[in-house]
Structures are given as structure tokens and as C-alpha cells.
Coordinates of C-alpha atoms and ligand atoms in Angstrom, one line a residue:
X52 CA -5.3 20.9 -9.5
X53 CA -3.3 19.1 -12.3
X54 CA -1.0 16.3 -12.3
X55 CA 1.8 15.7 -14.9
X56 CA 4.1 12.8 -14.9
X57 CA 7.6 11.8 -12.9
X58 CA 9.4 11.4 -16.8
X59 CA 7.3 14.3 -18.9
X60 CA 6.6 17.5 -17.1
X61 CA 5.0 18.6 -20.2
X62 CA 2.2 16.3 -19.7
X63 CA -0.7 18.0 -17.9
X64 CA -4.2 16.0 -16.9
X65 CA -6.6 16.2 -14.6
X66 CA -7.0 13.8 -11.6
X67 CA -9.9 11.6 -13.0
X68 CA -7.5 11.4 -16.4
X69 CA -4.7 10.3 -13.8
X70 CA -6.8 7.8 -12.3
X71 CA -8.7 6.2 -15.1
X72 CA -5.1 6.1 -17.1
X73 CA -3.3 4.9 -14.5
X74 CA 0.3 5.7 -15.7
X75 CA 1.6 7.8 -18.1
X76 CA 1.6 7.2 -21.9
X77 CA 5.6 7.4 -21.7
X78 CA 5.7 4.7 -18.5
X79 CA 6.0 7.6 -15.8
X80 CA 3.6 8.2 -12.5
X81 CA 1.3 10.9 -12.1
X82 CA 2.0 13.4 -9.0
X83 CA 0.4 16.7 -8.1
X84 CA 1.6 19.3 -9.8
X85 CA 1.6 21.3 -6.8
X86 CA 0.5 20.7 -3.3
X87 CA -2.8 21.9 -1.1
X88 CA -1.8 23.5 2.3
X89 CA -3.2 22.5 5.8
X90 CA -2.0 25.2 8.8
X91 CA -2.8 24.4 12.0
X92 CA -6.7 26.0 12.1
X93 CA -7.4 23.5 9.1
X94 CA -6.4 20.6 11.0
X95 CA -7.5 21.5 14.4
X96 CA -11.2 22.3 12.6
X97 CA -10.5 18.1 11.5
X98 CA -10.1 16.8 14.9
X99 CA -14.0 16.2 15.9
X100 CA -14.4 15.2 12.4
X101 CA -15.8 11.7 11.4
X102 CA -13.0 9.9 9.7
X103 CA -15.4 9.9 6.6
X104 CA -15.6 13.8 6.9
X105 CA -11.9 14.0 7.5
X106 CA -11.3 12.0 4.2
X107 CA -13.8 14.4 2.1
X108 CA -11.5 17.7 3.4
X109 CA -8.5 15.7 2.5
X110 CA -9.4 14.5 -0.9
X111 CA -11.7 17.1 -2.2
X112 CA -8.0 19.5 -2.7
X113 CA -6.9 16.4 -4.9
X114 CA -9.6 15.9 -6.6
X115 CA -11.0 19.3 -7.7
X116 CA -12.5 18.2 -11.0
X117 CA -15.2 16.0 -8.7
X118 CA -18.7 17.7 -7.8
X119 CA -19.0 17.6 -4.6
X120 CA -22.2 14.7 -4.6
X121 CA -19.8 12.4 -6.4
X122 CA -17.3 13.0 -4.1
X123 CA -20.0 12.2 -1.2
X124 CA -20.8 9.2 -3.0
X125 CA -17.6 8.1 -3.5
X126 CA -16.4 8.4 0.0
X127 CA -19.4 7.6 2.3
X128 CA -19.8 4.2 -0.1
X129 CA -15.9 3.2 0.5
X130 CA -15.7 3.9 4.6
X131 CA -19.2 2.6 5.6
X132 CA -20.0 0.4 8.7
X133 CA -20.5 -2.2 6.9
X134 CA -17.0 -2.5 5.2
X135 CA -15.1 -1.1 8.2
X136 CA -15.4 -3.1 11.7
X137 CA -14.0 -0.3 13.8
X138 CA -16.1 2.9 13.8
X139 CA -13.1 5.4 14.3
X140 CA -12.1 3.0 10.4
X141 CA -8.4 3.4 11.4
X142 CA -7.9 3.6 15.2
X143 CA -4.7 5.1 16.8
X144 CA -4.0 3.0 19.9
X145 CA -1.5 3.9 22.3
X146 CA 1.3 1.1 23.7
X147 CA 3.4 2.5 26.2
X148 CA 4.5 6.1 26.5
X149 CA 5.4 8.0 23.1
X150 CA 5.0 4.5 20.9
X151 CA 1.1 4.4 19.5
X152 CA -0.1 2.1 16.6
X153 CA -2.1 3.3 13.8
X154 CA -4.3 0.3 12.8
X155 CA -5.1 0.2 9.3
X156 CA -6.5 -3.4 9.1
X157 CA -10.1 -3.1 10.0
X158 CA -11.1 -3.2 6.3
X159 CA -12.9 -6.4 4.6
X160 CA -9.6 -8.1 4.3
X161 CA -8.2 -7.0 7.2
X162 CA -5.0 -5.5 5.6
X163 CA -3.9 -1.8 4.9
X164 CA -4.7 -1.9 1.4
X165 CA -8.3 -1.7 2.0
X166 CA -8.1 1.7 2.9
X167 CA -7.9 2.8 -0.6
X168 CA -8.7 -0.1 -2.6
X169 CA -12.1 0.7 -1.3
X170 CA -12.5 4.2 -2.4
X171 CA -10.2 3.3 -5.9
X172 CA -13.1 1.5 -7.5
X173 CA -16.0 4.3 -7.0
X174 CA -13.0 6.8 -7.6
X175 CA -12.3 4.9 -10.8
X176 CA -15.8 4.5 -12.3
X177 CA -16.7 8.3 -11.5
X178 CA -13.4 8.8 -13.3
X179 CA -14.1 6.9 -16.4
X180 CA -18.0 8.2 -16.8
X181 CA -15.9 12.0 -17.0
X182 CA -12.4 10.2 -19.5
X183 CA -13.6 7.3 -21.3
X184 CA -17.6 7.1 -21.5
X185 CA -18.9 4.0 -21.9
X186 CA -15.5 1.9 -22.0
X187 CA -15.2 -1.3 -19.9
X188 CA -12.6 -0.9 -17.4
X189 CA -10.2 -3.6 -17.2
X190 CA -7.9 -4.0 -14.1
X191 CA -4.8 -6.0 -13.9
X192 CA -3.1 -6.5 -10.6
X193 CA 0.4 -8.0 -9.9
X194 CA 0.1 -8.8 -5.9
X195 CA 2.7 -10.1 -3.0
X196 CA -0.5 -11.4 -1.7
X197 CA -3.0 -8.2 0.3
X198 CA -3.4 -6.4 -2.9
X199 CA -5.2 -8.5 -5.0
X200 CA -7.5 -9.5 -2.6
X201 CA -8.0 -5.9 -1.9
X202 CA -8.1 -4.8 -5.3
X203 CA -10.9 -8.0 -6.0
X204 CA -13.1 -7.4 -2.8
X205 CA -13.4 -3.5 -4.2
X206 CA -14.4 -4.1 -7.7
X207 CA -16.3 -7.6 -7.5
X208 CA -19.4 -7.0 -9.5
X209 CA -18.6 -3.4 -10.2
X210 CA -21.0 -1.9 -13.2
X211 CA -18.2 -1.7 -16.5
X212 CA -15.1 -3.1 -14.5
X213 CA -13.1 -6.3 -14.9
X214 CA -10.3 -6.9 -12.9
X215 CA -7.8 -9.7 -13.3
X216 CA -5.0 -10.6 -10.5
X217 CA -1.5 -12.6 -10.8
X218 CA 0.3 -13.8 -7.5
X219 CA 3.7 -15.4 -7.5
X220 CA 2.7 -19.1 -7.2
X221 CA 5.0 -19.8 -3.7
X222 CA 4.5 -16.2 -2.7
X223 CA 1.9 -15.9 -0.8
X224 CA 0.8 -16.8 2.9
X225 CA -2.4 -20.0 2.9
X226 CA -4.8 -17.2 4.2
X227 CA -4.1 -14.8 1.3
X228 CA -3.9 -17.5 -1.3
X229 CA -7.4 -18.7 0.1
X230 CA -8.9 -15.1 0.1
X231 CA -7.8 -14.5 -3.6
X232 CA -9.2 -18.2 -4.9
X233 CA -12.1 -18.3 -3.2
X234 CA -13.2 -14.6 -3.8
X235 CA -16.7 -14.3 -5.3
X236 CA -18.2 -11.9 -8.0
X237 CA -18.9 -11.7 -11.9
X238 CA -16.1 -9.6 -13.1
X239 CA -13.3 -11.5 -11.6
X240 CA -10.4 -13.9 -12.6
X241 CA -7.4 -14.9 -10.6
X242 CA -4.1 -16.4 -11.4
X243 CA -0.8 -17.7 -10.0
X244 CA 2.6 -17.2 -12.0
X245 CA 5.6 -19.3 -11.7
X246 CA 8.1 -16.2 -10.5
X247 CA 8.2 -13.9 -7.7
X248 CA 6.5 -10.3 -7.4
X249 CA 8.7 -8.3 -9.2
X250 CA 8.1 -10.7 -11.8
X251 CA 4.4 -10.3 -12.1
X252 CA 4.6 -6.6 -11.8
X253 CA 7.2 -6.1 -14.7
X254 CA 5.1 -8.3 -16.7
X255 CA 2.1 -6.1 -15.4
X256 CA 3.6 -3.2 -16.5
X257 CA 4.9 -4.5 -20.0
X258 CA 1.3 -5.3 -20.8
X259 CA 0.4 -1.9 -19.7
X260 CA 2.5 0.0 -22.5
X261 CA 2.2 -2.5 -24.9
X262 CA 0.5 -0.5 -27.9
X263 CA -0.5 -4.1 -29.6
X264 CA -2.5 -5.0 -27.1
X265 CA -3.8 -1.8 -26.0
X266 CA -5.0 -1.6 -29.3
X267 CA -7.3 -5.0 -29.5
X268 CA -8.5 -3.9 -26.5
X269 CA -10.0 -0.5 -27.6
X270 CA -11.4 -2.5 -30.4
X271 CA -13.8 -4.0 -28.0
X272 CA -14.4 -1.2 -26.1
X273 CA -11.9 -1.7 -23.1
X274 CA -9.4 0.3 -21.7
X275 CA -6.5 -1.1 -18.8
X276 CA -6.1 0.8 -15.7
X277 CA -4.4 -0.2 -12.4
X278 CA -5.1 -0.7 -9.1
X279 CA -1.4 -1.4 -8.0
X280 CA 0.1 1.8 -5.8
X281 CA 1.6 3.2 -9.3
X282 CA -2.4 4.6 -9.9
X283 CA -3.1 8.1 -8.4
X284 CA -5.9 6.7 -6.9
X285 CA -4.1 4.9 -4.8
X286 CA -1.9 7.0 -3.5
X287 CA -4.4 9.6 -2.8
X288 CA -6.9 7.7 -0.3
X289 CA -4.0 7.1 2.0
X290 CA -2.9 11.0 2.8
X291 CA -5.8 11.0 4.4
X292 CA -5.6 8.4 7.3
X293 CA -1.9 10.4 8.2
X294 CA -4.2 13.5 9.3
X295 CA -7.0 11.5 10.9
X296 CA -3.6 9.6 13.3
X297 CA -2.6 12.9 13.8
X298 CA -6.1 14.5 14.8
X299 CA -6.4 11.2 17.2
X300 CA -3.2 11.9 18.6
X301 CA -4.6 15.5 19.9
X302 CA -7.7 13.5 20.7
X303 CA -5.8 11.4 22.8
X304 CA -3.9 13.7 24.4
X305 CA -0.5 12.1 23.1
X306 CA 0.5 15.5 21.3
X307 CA -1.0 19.3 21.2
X308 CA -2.0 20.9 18.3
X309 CA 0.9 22.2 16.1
X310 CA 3.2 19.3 18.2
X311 CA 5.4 17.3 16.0
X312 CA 4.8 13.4 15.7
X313 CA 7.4 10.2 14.2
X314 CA 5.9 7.8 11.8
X315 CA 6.9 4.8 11.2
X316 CA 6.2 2.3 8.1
X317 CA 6.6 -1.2 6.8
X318 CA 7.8 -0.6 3.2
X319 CA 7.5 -2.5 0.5
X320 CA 6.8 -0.6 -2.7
X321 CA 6.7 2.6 -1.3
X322 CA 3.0 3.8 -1.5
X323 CA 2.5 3.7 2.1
X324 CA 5.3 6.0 3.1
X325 CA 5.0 8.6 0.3
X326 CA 1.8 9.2 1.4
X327 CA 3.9 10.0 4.6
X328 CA 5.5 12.2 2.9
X329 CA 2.8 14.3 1.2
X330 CA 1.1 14.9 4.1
X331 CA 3.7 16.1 5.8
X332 CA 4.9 18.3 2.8
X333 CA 1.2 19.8 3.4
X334 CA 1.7 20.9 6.8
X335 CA 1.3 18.1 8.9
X336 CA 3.5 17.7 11.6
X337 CA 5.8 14.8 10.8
X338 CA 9.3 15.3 11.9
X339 CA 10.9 11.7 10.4
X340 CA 9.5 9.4 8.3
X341 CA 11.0 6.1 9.0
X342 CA 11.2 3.3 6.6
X343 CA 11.4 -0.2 7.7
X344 CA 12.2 -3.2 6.0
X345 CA 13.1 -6.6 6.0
X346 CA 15.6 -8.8 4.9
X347 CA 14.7 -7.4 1.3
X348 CA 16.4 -4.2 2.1
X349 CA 17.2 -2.4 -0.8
X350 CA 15.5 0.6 0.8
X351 CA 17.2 0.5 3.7
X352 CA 20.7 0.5 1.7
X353 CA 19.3 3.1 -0.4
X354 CA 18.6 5.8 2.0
X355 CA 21.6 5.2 3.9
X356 CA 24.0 5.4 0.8
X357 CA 22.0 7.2 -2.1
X358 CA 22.6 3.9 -4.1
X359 CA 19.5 1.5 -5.1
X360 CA 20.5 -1.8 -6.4
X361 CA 18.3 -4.5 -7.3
X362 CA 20.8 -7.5 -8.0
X363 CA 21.0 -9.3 -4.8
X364 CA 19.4 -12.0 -3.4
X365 CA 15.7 -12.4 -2.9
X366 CA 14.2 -13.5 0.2
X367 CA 11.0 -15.2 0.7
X368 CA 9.8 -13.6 4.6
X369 CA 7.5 -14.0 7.1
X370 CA 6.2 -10.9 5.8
X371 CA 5.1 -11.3 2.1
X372 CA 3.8 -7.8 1.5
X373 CA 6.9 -6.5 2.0
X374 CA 9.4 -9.1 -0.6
X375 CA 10.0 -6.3 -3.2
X376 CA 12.7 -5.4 -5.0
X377 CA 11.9 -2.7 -7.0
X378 CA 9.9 -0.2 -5.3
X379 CA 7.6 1.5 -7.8
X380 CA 7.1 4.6 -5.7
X381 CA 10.0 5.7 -5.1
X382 CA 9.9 7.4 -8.8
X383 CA 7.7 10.0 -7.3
X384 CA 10.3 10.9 -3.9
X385 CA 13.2 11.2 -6.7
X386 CA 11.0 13.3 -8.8
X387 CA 10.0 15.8 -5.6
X388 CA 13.0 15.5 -3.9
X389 CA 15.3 16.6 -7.3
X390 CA 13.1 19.8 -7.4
X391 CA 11.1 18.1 -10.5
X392 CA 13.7 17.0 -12.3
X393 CA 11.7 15.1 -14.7
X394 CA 14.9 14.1 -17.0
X395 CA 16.9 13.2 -14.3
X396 CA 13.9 10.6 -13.3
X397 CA 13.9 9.2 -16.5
X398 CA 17.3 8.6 -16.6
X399 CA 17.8 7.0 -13.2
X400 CA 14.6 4.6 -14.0
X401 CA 16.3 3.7 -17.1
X402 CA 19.1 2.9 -15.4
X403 CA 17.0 0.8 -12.9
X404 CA 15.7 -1.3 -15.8
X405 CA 18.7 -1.9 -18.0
X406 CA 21.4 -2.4 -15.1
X407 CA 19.0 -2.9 -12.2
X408 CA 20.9 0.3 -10.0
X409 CA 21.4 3.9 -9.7
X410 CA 23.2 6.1 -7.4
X411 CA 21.7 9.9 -7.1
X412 CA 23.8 12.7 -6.1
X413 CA 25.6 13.4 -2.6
X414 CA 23.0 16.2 -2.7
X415 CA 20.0 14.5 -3.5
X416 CA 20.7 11.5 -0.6
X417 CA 20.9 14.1 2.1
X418 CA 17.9 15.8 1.5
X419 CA 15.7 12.8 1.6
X420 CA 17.7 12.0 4.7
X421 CA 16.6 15.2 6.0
X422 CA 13.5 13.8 6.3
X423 CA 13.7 9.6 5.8
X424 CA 15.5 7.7 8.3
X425 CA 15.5 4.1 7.6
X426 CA 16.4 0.4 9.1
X427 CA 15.8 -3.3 8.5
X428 CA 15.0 -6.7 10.8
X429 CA 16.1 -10.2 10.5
X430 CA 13.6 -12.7 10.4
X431 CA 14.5 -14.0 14.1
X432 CA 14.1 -10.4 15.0
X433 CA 10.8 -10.2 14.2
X434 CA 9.6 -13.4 16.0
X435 CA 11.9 -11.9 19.2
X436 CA 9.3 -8.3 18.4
X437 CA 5.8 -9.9 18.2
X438 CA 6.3 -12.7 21.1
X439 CA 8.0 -9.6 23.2
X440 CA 5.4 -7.3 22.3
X441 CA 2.5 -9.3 23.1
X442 CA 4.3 -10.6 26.9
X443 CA 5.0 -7.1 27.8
X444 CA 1.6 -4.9 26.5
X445 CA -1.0 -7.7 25.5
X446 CA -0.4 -6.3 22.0
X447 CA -0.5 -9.0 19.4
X448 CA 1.2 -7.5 16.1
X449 CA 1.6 -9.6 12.8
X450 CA 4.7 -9.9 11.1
X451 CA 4.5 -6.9 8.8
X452 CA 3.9 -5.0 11.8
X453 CA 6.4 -6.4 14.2
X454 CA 9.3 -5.7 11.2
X455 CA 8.4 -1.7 12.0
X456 CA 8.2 -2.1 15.6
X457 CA 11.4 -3.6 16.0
X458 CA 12.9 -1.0 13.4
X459 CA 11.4 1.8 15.5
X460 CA 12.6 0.4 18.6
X461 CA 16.2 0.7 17.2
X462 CA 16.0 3.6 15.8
X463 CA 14.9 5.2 18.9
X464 CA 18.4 3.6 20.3
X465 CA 20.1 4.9 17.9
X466 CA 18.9 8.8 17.7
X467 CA 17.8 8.8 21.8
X468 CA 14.5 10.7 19.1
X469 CA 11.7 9.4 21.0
X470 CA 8.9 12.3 20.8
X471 CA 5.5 10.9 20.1
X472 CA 5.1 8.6 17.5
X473 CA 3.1 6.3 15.3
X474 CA 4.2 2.9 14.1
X475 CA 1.7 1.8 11.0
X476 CA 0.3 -1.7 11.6
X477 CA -0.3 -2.9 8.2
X478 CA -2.3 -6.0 8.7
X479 CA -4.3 -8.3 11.4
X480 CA -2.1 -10.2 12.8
X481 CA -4.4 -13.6 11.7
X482 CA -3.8 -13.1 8.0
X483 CA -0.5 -13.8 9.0
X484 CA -1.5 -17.0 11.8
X485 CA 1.1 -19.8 11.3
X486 CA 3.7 -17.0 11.4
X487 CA 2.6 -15.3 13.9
X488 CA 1.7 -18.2 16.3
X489 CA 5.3 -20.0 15.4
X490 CA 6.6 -16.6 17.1
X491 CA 4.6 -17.2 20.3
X492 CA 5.3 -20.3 20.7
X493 CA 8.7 -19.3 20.4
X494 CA 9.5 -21.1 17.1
X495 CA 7.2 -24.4 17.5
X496 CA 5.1 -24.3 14.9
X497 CA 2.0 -27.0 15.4
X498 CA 1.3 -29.2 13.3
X499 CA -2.2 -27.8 12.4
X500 CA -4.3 -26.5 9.0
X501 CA -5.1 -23.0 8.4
X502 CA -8.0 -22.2 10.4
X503 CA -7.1 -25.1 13.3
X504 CA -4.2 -22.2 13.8
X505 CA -6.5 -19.0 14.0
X506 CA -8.0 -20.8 16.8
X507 CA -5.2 -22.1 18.4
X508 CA -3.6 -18.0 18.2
X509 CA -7.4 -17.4 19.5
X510 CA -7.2 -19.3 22.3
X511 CA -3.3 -19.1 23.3
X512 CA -3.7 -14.7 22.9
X513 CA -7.5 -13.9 23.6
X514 CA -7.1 -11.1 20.1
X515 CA -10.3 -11.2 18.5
X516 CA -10.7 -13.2 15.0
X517 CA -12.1 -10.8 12.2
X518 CA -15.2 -12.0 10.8
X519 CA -13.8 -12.2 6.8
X520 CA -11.1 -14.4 7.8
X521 CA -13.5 -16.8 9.9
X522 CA -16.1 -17.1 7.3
X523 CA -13.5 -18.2 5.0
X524 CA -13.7 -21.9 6.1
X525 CA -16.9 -22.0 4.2
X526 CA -15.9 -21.3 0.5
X527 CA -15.3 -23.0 -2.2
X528 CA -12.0 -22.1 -4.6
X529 CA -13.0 -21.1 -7.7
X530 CA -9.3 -20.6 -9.5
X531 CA -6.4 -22.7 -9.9
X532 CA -4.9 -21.1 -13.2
X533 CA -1.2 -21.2 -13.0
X534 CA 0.7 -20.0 -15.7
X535 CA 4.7 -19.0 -16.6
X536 CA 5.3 -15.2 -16.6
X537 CA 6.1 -15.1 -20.2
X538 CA 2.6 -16.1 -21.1
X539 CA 1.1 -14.1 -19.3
X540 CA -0.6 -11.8 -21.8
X541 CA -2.0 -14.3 -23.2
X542 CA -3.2 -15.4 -20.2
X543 CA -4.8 -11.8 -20.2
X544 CA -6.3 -12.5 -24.0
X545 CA -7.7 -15.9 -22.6
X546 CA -9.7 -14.7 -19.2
X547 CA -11.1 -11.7 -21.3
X548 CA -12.1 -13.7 -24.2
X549 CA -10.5 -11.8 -26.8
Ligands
PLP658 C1 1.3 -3.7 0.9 C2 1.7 -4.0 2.3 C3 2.8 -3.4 2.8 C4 3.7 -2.5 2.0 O1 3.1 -1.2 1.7 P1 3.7 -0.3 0.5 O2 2.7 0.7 0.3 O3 3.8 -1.2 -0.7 O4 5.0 0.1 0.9 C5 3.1 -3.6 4.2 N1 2.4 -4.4 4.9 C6 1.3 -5.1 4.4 C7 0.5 -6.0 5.3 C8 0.9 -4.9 3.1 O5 -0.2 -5.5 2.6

């Protein structure tokens, strides 16, 4: 299995070049060159699988150019027991008739991106022993706030890795601004930037491709890489938790085998959801993908008119992860969905940067409606979903969450398509407390720290506090950098001592 890139189909690497590099020399994403096939005796032989064992008959088609005791390695170190609290890792639980949530928060910092910012790091090292022997691997992260605290909880004191993370200064919720200055380990550095996301993650990406500084780097034996959704990497790890839902689903008795299933997701850069989408373009089941947003919807807009544009107003929400502009993955639908039109890509991301819009073809926006439906919720909206949702099924969602669930709910109004379905739930809802517990206490928010509103959400709901986020009381913040996005680089030169 190869993988080119979205802008130069001529460019042909392996998938441990893809994920060491992390994106193309020419500022493209790596995607499969083609596509591994599950029919419905694959995936039934998956259903009394171990979700570690489900991941290795996922990821081993990917990544072909792994033996298969690295891939063991890789896998059985990222999913263990003791990084996972659940046992099923990410456990489909039903609601009420067809609607079923697909829990992806049980990770160490009890958000979605743990599920493959834990593999990434061994993926990445076993990667760069095969690319780049010997080469210190230095990660930068631009995060709206789960990411870097992801991306740092997986590579703290990993051998010949350092990783370096910038969050918007204002961005941020107090539980993942506390999880990201506090985090602990020998190869880590964190910093806030005066700007929003889309801000850190241009500058991010300018650093990337910046042949100066790539340069002094090599000098001293480093190379970048990134953990953002961009990297391969991952991408990859999260194909795999779209088959274990599905296999649940049987296991549950929600669908029979062959049976096809809704998904829904909260979108913000568009890694969760084209994961989505490869799965189901390797014979999984999925009949609609549906992308949910909030107020930030340029997605929404996008799929409904075949025009993305960025100039408009930016919202700070209840539900950080999601405040994106510019969603990075989308590169990698156009390039599928345009029958690998690798110019065409180029172009329309060109456009993107220099105008900030594009419109695609009549053509091209009605197949990727074929299979993307797509909708957005108002801020009051999503209060209205988590306190309604937690009265009527004892389900306590967090805002990221509740943005789908309210999406879904009108989309099922919309279409009358209710067959069986799975709404992604993206993270607990106590990373996301004062929000969440304002929405309960329909719109009073207490006057309370932190942690005093964990146990107040605790006591009011009866949902169970995950153990990272209690044992956070305890720590001490290690970083209170702050710097202006224009300096960041040398920010970069200063916490890597060059
Ligand atoms: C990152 C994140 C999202 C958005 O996922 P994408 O893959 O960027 O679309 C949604 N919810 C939460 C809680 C997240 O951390």
C-alpha cells in the first residue's frame, strides 16, 4: 500500500514515510493510494474481536510496510487497560430506539483525540527507526484545546521525540488550559498565542514548509512532524473505531449483519468524519454521514451550497474543539470526491489561502451530498439538547456532543431517515463542567472554581468523574509562555534551544 499526496499525484511513499513526514514536501496531505476492502465475512469474522484485535485487522491493510510484532507493539501499547477506563475502549451505548452513542472519551484525557494520539507516538517512533534513523523527532501542535493535551499525554518522555504545543490564549475551556499547563514529562513545552486556532495552525503549518528552518534543524539532527489530524497517522487510528461501532451494533442487536447504519459527527477540522468516510468507502455499511456543527458553520454552508468561505465572523462556543474555520481535512474529500484530481486540489487550496473561498463544481457538491448531509446548532440549542437529554434518558452529554445530537435530531425531522444510527460523543462531558452544568441548571451558572463545579455536576447528575480530570487538583502549572503569533518560530528556536 502507498500513499501520494492531495496536490502531487506523482509523489509516491510508503505509510511510515507519510507518517514520520507528516505532510507533503509541496504542503499537500497524504491519502491512500487506493483502498483495502472489508465484505461482509471480514467484518462479521471482527464482531467477537477484542477492540485491540479489531484495530490490528483494520490497520495492518494501511500499514503494510509494518512487521507484524511492531504492529503488535504498537497497538497493544496504545489501547491497554491502563490508558483506556472502559474495557470495550470505545463503547456503543444505546439511547432510545434507533439513536446509540459511540463514546470515544474513555482515553487518559477523556476526549476523542486519544484514540489516535495514543497509537500516533508508537506509530511515529516505529516510523522514524524505518525513514530517518537516529533523528530526534520534533512535534509541534496548533490545538483548540483536546489536542495538545492529547498529543502531550502520548509523547511525554517518548525515547527521541519532542513535542511542543500552542493554544489560542482565550480559546480554551479552564479544564483544558489546566491539563496542557500542568502536563508532566521531559520532552515537553507548552505555549499560549495571542490569536485564535486558525491562527496557530497557519503559523504551524508555515513553520512546517519553511526550508530556513527546516534546515537548522537537520543540522542538529531533528526533523518536524505533526500530530495535528493533517498526519496520516492520525487519520488512520480512527477508521478503526467506525468498524468496532458497527460490530457492537450487531452485538447489540441494533442492526444485522450487512444492515446499513447513520453516523453522525461533531466536526471541526474534518478528521473525525473522513474517517467516516473511508470506512465506509471500504465496505462498511454507512448510508449518511452527517456533519454537525456549530455556530462556526462553514461546513455546514459548504455542503449545502458547494461554496466554502472562510471570511465571516468567528465565534468563540461552548464547544471549543469545534471553533474552526478552515477545515484541514477537507483537502482529502475534494481530492477523492474529484476522482483524484490532484490539480484541481491545488487550485481550490490556493484559492482558500489567497481569497479565503472556493466554490467546486455543481457536479462535485452533489456527489459529496450523495453521501454527507449536514446541519448546525445555536449555542441556546445546545443547552436546550444536553439539559433535555439528560431529563428524558439519564444521559449527560457535553457540549461537543450535544451540538450532534441536536443536529441529528433535526435531521431525522427533516429526512423522516431514522434507521439505526450512531451519534459520535467526542468528549466527557466534565472536560466541559461550567458549560455543561450552566445547561442543567438551565443557564445559572454558580459561582464556583473549576473543580468546586465537577462536583457540583457530580452531585446534581450522579455521571461518574474520570479519574485524570479529578487528580488534576493536585498539580502544579509548569508553563505560562504567551507569545504573539508572529513570533512564534522563534518561540520554536527558544524551547528547542537552537
Ligand atoms: C477535536 C474535537 C472535535 C472535532 O474533531 P475533528 O476531527 O477535528 O473534526 C470534536 N469534539 C471534540 C471534543 C474534539 O476534541
Amino acid at each position: 500500500m502507498f500513499y501520494t499526496s492531495t496536490r502531487d499525484k506523482s509523489i509516491k511513499v510508503t505509510a511510515s514515510q507519510a507518517i514520520a513526514q507528516g505532510i507533503s514536501e509541496e504542503g499537500g496531505l497524504f491519502v491512500p493510494c487506493e483502498l483495502p476492502q472489508f465484505d461482509a465475512e471480514k467484518i462479521n469474522s471482527m464482531v467477537g474481536m477484542s477492540y485491540i484485535d479489531r484495530a490490528k485487522t483494520v490497520l495492518k491493510e494501511f500499514l503494510t510496510d509494518f512487521s507484524e510484532d511492531e504492529l503488535n507493539y504498537c497497538v497493544e501499547g496504545a489501547y491497554s487497560a491502563e490508558k483506556f477506563s472502559s474495557k470495550a475502549v470505545a463503547p456503543t451505548v444505546k439511547i432510545d430506539g434507533n439513536k446509540n452513542i459511540l463514546e470515544l472519551w474513555h482515553g487518559p484525557t477523556c476526549a476523542f483525540k486519544d484514540m489516535a494520539l495514543q497509537l500516533l507516538p508508537y506509530l511515529m517512533t516505529v516510523s522514524a527507526k524505518k525513514t530517518a534513523d537516529g533523528k530526534t523527532i520534533v512535534i509541534l501542535v496548533a490545538t483548540s484545546g483536546d489536542t495538545g493535551k492529547a498529543a502531550l499525554e502520548g509523547f511525554k518522555d517518548v525515547d527521541n521525540t519532542k513535542i511542543l504545543v500552542f493554544y489560542p490564549v482565550d480559546g480554551v475551556s479552564p479544564m483544558q488550559k489546566l491539563q496542557m499547563t500542568t502536563q508532566e514529562g521531559n520532552n515537553v513545552s507548552v505555549c499560549a498565542i495571542n490569536g485564535n486556532f486558525d491562527d496557530a495552525q497557519s503559523a504551524v503549518k508555515s513553520i512546517f514548509t519553511n526550508d530556513a528552518i527546516k534546515k537548522q534543524l537537520a543540522e542538529k539532527n531533528m526533523m518536524f512532524s505533526s500530530a495535528n489530524s493533517i498526519n496520516w497517522g492520525r487519520l488512520v487510528p480512527q477508521i478503526v473505531y467506525y468498524f468496532s461501532t458497527y460490530c457492537d451494533m450487531i452485538s447489540l442487536g441494533n442492526i444485522k449483519l450487512g444492515d446499513k447504519m447513520n453516523v453522525v459527527v461533531p466536526t471541526g477540522n474534518f478528521g473525525n468524519i473522513l474517517a467516516g468516510f473511508y470506512a465506509k468507502q471500504m465496505g462498511l455499511p454507512i448510508k449518511t454521514l452527517i456533519c454537525a456543527s456549530n455556530s462556526n458553520n462553514v461546513l455546514t454552508d459548504f455542503l449545502t451550497t458547494g461554496t466554502y468561505d472562510r471570511n465571516r465572523d468567528f465565534y468563540t462556543t461552548t464547544s471549543p474543539s469545534m471553533d474552526i474555520l478552515i477545515s484541514s481535512n477537507l483537502e482529502r474529500l475534494l481530492y477523492h470526491m474529484s476522482g483524484e484530481d490532484d490539480k484541481l486540489v491545488a487550485d481550490l487550496m490556493n484559492k482558500l489561502s489567497k481569497e479565503g473561498k472556493y466554490t467546486v463544481s455543481e457536479e462535485l457538491i452533489k456527489k459529496i451530498q450523495s453521501t454527507f448531509d449536514a446541519g448546525f446548532t445555536s449555542e441556546k440549542d445546545v443547552d436546550e439538547t444536553i439539559k433535555n437529554h439528560f431529563e428524558k434518558y439519564n444521559y449527560l452529554c457535553d457540549t461537543h456532543t450535544a451540538v450532534a445530537v441536536r443536529v441529528y435530531d433535526e435531521y431525522v425531522k427533516r429526512t423522516g431517515d431514522d434507521i439505526p444510527t450512531v451519534i459520535d460523543s467526542t468528549a466527557s462531558p466534565y472536560k466541559f463542567s461550567k458549560s455543561v452544568l450552566t445547561a442543567v441548571l438551565d443557564g445559572k451558572t454558580p459561582e464556583l472554581d473549576e473543580f468546586d463545579m465537577v462536583d457540583k455536576l457530580n452531585e446534581i447528575t450522579g455521571a461518574e468523574v474520570p479519574t485524570p480530570l479529578a487528580s488534576l487538583k493536585d498539580k502544579k502549572v509548569r508553563f505560562n509562555n504567551v507569545c504573539n503569533k508572529e513570533d512564534m518560530s522563534e518561540m520554536v528556536f527558544s524551547l528547542l534551544e537552537l
